JSON list of N, CA and C in Angstrom, two decimals:
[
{"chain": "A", "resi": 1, "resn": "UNK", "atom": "N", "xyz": [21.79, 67.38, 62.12]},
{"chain": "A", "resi": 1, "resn": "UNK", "atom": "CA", "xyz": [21.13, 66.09, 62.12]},
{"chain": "A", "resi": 1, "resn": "UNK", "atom": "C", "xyz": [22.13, 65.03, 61.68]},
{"chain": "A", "resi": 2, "resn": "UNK", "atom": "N", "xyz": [22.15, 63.83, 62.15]},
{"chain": "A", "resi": 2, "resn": "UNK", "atom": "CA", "xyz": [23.10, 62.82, 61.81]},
{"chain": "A", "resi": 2, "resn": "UNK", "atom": "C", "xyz": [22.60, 62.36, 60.60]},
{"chain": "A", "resi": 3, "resn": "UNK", "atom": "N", "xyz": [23.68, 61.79, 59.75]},
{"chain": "A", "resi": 3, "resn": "UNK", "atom": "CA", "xyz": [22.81, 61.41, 58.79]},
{"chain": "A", "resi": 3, "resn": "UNK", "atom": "C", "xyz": [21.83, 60.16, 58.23]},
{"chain": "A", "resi": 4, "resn": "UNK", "atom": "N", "xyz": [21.45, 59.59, 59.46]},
{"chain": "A", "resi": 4, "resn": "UNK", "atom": "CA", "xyz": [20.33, 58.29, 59.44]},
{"chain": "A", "resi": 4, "resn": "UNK", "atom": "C", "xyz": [19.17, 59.28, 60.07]},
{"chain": "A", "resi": 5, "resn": "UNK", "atom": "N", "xyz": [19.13, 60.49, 60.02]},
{"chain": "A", "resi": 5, "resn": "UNK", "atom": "CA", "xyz": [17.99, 60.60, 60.53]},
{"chain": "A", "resi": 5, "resn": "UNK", "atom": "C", "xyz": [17.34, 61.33, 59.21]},
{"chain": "A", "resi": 6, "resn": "UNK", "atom": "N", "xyz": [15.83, 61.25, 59.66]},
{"chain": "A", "resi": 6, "resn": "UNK", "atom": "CA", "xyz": [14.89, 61.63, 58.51]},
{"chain": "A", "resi": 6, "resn": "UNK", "atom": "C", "xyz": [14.77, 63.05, 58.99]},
{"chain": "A", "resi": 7, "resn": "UNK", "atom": "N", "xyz": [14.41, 63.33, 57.93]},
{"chain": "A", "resi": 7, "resn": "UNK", "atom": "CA", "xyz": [13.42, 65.20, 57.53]},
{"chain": "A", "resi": 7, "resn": "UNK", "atom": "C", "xyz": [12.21, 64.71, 58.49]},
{"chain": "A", "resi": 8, "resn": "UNK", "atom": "N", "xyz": [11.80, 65.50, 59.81]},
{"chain": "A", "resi": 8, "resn": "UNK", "atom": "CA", "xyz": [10.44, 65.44, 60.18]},
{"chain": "A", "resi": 8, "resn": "UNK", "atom": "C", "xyz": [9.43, 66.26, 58.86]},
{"chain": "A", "resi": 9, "resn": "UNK", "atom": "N", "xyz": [8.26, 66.08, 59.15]},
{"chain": "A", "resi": 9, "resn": "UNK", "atom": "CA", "xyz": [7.32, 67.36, 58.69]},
{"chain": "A", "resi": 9, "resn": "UNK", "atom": "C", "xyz": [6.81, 68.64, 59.00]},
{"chain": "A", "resi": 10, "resn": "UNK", "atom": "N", "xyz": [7.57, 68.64, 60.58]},
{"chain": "A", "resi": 10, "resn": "UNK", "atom": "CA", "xyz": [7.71, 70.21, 60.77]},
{"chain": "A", "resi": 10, "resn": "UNK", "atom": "C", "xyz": [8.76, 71.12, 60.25]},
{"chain": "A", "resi": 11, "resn": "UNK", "atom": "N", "xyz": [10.09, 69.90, 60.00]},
{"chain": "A", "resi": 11, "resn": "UNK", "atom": "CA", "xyz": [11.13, 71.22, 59.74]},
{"chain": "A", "resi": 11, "resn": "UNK", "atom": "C", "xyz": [10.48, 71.25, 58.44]},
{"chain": "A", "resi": 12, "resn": "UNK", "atom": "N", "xyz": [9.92, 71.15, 57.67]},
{"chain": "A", "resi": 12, "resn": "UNK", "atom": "CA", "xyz": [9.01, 71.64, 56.12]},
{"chain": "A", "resi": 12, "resn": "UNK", "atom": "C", "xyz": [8.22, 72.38, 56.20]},
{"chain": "A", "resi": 13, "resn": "UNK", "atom": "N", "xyz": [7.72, 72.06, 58.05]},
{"chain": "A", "resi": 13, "resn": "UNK", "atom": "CA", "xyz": [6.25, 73.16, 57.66]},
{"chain": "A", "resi": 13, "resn": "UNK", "atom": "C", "xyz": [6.84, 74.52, 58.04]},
{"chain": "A", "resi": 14, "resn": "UNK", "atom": "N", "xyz": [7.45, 74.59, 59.07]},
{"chain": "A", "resi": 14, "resn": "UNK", "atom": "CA", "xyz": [8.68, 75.61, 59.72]},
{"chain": "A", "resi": 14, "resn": "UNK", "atom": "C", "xyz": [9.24, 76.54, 58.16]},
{"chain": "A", "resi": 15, "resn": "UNK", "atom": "N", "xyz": [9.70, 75.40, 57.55]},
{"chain": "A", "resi": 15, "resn": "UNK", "atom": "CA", "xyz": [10.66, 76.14, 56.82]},
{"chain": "A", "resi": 15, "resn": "UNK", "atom": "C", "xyz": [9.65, 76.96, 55.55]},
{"chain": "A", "resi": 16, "resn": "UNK", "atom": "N", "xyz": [8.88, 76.10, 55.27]},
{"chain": "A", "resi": 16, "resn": "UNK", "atom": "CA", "xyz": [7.40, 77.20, 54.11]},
{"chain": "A", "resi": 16, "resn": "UNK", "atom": "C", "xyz": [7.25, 77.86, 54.97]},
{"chain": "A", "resi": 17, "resn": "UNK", "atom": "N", "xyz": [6.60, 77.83, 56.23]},
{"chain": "A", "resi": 17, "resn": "UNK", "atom": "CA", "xyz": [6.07, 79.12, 56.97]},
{"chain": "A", "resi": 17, "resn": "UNK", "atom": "C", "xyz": [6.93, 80.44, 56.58]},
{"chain": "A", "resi": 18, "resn": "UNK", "atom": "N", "xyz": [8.53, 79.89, 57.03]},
{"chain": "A", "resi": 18, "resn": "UNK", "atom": "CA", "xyz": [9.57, 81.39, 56.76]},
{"chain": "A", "resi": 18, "resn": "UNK", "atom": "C", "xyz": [9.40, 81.62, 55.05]},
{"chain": "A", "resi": 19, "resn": "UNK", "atom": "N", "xyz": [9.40, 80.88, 54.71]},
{"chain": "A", "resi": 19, "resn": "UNK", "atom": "CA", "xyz": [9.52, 81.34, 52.99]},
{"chain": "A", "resi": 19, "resn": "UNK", "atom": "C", "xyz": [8.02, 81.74, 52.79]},
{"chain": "A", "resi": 20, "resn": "UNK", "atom": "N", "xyz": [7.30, 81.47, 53.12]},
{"chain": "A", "resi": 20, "resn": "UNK", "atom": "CA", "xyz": [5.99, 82.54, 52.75]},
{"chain": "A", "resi": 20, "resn": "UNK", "atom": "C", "xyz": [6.10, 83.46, 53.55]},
{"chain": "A", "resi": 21, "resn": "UNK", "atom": "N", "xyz": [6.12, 83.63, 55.25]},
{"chain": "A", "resi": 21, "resn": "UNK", "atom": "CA", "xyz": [6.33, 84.94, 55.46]},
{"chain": "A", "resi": 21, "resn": "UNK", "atom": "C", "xyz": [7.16, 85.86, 55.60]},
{"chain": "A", "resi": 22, "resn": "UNK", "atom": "N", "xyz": [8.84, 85.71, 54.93]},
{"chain": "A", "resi": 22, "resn": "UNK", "atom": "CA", "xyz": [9.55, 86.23, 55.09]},
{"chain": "A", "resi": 22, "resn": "UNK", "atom": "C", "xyz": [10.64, 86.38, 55.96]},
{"chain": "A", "resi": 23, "resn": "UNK", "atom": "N", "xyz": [10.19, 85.87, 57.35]},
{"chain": "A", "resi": 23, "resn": "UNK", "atom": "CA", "xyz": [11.07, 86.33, 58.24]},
{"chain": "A", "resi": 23, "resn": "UNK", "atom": "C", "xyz": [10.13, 84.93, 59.38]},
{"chain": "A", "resi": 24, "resn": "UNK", "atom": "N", "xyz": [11.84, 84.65, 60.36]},
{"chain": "A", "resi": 24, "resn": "UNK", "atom": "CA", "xyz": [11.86, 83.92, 61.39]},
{"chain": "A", "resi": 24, "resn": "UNK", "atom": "C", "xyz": [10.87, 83.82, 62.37]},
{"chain": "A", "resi": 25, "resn": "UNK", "atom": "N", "xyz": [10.45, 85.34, 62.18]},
{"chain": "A", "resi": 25, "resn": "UNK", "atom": "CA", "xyz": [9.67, 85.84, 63.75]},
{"chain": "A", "resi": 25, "resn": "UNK", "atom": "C", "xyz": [8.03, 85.96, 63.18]},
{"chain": "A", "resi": 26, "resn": "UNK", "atom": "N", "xyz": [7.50, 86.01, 61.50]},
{"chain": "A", "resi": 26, "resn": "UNK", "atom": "CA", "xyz": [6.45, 86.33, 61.33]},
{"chain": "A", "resi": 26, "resn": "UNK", "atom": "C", "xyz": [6.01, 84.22, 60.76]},
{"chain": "A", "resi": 27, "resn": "UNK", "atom": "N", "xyz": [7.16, 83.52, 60.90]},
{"chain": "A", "resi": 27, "resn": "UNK", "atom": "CA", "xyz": [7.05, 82.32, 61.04]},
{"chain": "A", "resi": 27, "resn": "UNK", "atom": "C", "xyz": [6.70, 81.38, 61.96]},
{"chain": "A", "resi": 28, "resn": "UNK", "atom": "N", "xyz": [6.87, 82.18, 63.12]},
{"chain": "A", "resi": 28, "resn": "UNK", "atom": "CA", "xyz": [7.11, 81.27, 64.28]},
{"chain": "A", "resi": 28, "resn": "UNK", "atom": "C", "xyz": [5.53, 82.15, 64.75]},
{"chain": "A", "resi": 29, "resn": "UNK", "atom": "N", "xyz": [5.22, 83.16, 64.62]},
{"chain": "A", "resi": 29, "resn": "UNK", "atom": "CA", "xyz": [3.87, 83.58, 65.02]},
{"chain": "A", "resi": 29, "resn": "UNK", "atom": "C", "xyz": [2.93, 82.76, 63.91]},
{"chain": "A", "resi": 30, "resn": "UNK", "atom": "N", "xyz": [2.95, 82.26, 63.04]},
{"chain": "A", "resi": 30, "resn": "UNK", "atom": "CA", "xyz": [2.01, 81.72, 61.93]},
{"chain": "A", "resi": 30, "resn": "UNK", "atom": "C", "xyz": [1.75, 80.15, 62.65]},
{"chain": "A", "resi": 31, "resn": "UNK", "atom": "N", "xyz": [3.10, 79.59, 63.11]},
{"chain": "A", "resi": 31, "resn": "UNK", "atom": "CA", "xyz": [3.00, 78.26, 63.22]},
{"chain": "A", "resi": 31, "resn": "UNK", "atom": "C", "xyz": [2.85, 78.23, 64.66]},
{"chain": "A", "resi": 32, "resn": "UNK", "atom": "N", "xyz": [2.60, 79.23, 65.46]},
{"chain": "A", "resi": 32, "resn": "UNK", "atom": "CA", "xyz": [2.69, 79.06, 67.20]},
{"chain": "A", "resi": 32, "resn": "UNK", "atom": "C", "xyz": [3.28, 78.66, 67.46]},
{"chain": "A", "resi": 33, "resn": "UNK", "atom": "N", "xyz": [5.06, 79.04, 67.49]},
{"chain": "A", "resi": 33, "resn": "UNK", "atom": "CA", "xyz": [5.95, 78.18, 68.07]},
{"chain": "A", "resi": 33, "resn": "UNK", "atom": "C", "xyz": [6.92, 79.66, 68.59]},
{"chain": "A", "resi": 34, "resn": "UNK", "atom": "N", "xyz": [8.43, 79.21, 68.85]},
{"chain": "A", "resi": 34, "resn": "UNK", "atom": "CA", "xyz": [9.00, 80.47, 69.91]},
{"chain": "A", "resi": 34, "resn": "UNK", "atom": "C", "xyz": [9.83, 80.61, 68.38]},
{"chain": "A", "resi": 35, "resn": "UNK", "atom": "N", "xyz": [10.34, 82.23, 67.67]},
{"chain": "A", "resi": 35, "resn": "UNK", "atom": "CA", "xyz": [11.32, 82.11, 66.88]},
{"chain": "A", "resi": 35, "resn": "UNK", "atom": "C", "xyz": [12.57, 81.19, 66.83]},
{"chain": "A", "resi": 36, "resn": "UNK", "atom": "N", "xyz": [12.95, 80.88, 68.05]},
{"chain": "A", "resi": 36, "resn": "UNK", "atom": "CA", "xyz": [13.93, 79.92, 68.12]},
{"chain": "A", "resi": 36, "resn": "UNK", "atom": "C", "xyz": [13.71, 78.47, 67.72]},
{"chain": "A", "resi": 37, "resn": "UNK", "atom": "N", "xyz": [12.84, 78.05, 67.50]},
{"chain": "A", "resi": 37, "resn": "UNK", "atom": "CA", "xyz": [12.33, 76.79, 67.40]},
{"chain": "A", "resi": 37, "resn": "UNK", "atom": "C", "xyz": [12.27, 76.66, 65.88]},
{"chain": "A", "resi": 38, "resn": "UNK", "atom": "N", "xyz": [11.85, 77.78, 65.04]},
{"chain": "A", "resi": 38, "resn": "UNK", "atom": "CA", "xyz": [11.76, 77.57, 63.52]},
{"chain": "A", "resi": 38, "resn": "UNK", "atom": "C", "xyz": [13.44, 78.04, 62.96]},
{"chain": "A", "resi": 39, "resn": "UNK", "atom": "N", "xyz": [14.00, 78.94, 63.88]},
{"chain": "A", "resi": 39, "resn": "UNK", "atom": "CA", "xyz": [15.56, 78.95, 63.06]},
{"chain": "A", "resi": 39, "resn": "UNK", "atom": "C", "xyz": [16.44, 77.57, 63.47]},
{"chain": "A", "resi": 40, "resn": "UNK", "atom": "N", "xyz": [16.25, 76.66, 64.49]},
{"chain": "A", "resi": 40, "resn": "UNK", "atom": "CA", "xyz": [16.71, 75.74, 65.36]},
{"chain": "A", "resi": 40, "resn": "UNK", "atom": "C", "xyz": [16.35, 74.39, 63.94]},
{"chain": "A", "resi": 41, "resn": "UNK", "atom": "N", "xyz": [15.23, 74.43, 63.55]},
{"chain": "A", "resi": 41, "resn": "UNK", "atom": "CA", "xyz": [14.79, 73.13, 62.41]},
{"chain": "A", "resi": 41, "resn": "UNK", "atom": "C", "xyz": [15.20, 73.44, 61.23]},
{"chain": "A", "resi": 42, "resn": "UNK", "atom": "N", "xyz": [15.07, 74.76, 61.02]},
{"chain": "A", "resi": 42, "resn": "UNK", "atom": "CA", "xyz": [15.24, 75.20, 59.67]},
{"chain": "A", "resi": 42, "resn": "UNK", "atom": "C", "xyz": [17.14, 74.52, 59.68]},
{"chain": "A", "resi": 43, "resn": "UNK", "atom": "N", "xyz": [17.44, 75.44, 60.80]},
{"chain": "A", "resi": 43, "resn": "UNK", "atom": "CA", "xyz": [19.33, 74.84, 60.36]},
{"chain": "A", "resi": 43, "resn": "UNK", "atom": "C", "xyz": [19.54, 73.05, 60.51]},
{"chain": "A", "resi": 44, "resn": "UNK", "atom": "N", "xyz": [18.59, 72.68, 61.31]},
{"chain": "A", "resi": 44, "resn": "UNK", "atom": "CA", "xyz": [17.98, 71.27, 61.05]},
{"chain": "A", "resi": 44, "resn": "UNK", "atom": "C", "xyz": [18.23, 70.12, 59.96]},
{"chain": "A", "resi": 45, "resn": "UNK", "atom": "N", "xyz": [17.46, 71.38, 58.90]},
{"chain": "A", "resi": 45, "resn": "UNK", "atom": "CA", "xyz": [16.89, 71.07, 57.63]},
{"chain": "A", "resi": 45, "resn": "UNK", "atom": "C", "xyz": [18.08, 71.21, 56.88]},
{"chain": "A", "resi": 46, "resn": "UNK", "atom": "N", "xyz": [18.73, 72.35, 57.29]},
{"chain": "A", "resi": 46, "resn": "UNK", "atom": "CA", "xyz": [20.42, 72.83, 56.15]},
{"chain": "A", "resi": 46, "resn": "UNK", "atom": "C", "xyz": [21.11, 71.70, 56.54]},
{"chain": "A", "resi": 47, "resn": "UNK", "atom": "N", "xyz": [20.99, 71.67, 58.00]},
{"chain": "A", "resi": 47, "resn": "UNK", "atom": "CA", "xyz": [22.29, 70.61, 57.89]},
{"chain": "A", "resi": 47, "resn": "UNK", "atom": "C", "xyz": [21.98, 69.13, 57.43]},
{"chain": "A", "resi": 48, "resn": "UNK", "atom": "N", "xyz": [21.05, 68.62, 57.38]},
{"chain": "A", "resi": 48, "resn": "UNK", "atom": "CA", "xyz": [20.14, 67.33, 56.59]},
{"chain": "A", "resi": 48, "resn": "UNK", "atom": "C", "xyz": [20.90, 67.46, 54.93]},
{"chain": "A", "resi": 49, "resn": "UNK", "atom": "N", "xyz": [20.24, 68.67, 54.74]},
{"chain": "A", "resi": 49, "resn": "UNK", "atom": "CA", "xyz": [20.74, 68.65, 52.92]},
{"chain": "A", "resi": 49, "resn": "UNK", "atom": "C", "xyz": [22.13, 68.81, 52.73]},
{"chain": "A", "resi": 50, "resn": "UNK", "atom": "N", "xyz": [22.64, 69.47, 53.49]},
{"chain": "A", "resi": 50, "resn": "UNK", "atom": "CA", "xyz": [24.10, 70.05, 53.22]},
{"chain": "A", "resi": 50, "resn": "UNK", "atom": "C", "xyz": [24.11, 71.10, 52.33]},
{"chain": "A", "resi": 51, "resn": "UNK", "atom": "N", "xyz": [23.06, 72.25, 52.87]},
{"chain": "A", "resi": 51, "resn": "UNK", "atom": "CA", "xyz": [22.96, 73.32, 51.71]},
{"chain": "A", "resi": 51, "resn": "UNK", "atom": "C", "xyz": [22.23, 74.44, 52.81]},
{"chain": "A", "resi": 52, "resn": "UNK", "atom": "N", "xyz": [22.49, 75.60, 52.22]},
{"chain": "A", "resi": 52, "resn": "UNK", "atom": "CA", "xyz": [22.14, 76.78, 52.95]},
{"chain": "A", "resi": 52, "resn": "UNK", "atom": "C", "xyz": [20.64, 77.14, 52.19]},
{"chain": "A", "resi": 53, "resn": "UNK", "atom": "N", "xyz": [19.48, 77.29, 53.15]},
{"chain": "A", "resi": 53, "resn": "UNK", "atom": "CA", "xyz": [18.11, 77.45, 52.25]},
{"chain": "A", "resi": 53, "resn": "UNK", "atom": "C", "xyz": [18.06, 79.01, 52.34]},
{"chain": "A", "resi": 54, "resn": "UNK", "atom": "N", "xyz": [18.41, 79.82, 53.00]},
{"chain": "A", "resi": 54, "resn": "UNK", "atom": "CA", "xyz": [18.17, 81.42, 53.36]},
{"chain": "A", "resi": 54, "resn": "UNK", "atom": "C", "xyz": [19.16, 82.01, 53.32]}
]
C-alpha cells in the first residue's frame, strides 16, 4: 500500500478472521472470500504498518 492510503475495514476484518481461526483458508471460508484475497490484504495490512502480523 502506498503510504497516503488508509487501512480499509476489511483488511481488519480479514486479518481477525485469520487470528481467530488460525489459518488463511479457515479465514477466507468464515468471511466468504477466495484464500487469496485474505493473504493478498493481510500483506496489505503488513505492508501499511511496516511490520510482519503472522
Amino acid at each position: 500500500m502506498a503510504p497516503s492510503s488508509s487501512i480499509e475495514l476489511r483488511h481488519l476484518r480479514y486479518f481477525v478472521a485469520a487470528a481467530d481461526h488460525g489459518s488463511f483458508r479457515k479465514a477466507a471460508t468464515a468471511v466468504d472470500v477466495k484464500e487469496s484475497a485474505v493473504s493478498r490484504r493481510i500483506r496489505d495490512l503488513e505492508d501499511h504498518l511496516g511490520a510482519s502480523l503472522f
